């Protein structure tokens, strides 16, 4: 974990140390050294290389040796690719996370046996035997200090390869026999692997090899889940497995139990559905991980290891640090940037919080508020385009919506959340009379931009590929990674002495590629590989050559690096983890190879691949385990029963259904990764909400927003707990304040569910699509259903922020705070008032529909009036009876500060 901020705001050493300790407490990964460290790094690098190949070349594994031949290793099916993907994650999980630290119920009792035996039997042979058993068990299974890989871990690593090996070698049996006759028709161990026929005893002879491999795969996924994600998710998934087998035993004469009763299933049916189809472990979530999630996690790792993370933090402080409450505002900006890259609330909280929380405390914010701000903003990073978190890619797959549309739809709600955070830290600063940092403590913006402007290039390219070029998500991620590597190679090779020659060589290389395309119809590289020529005009050749520019830049920059590996690189400012890895290598090798600029570039690439694999491991294990849940729901028919039950409980009320869905998302999200929460809630509630005419994209974003609240909701509040550890504050008070500061994550999703125009969606017959120029020209639609809801939502967020902080030029009285909350609801979500009002009239026999576009606008107008009255009242109180500045001026002051 890196917390260095270059030569900008000085990192608090104590804060960094505390952050590291907090991260170690929350993240139970091993701290490996020596061979174990190298082994994990190698597996991680190979994992990332595998995914990069898929991103670049697809499922066909072949390469051409120019002038000689083409070597074809094979082509894989989608299920085989997914099985390998999960296998890599299992291996990483068993190497990274200990199975037991000796403090569990079983190992705790076993550890007490030697002393108990010695007390009763003395120094006898029986006592020594008990002690020997204890030492043997500890050596095999227990890793007390989380510092070593045990033999049992290596055994699990070996076992994890068996189901994948079966997938790779016996795929014909899976497609031709298992899918037709079931697992019972598959071959036995001796039939599939004749030289192992001697081992066909007991259950190995009773069941087919396919069945045994399926059971093994499920058990390994559960064990990896227990290690990486804890017992809660493991028990939940296990409960679904038991339900699939024994749900038929539920009594059918009881109303609720009758709803959940299923038909009897055999274990073979369950195992086949969960491992040998796209309905279970290797289902949609893992497919999304293969195609989208991993490549974007890897992109985030490359960008972070390049030094972009600390540059963005310094940029945030340069822009906002001198303003009122500057450190907290910098936290809002920096944590948004970092959360977009990391995709983890806790990791973001710890990484940026090591710097921002101590600075907020020193500037005058309370420890609880400082921790609350950091954890609240960090949990919002996953909703910030263009990268967002892993759940965004699941939205793409489950809804069939292009990622471009997801990014466009999520932009305004994300801005609204961060705007609300900005407003609250501003008024808290005004309340406590907290100023900003002096300019001398901060980097000058101009020199800072000149030193690292190129970090913005990958994000700009990503937006171009997704929004303008409309490439697929996987292809856009792959091309952006290639561009990032080329960019850092050029930065590593650049200095004042060689800069002009480097730029000239790159320009010449580009010209060579363009000329080759214009004259021969192929690039020089394609010519070497015997590619077929195409016809290009000069303009088309220049445009096509741009796609080869990253290759040109990388090749020429590497040539400069190899020619002068130890030259200076004034712009190269890689992440501390990269520098530390390079120094570690040189210390053990007795050289300065890795510390040279050429070595640092190579270390950067490898470290990014390793870091991406480590981050992705938890996500892949999570989606593999979560895939069991929709698999069980599908095979048992539980989905239809749940749908009927949910509609019955909600009484057909959209408001009540949304509240139930929100509560479910928060509860399920406690202590679970966002991806798991999303999968569970979408599978259970996703099919119900669109029946009320809500755009499906709005439904899925609603679930994502509410689920993120779990990271700051007591009692679990993992992000708030991490922030409290750094702030040295009371965890519950920190979590309570973080929950209040995050209430926009509740207000905003309710707002865009009722008004999809906030997402820039137009809903027709329940189907939402991004608005077009024709929709903008239709002022009768665009003004009341897009412009008014957007403006009102931001005003509602503002009102809620003032109510939560309780300050506007002076303290806000309790009555005014209540009216501000009412204004926030009327401004943002008038449907939450109009629909229940219609229902209330219906109860007294008056059939009236209050929820209409006209009444919606009118209710927002009422909310605006309440807001204005509350703010003007406070202005008069602050000025002793005469309001000096207008409400608009105060609002503008909050935004400008």
Coordinates of C-alpha atoms in Angstrom, one line a residue, residues 86 105 191 236 241 375 553 601:
X86 CA -11.4 -19.4 -11.5
X105 CA -12.6 -23.2 17.8
X191 CA -12.1 -45.2 -17.9
X236 CA -24.9 -18.1 2.9
X241 CA -26.7 -25.5 -1.6
X375 CA -14.9 6.5 4.5
X553 CA 6.3 4.5 -28.8
X601 CA 10.1 0.4 -16.1

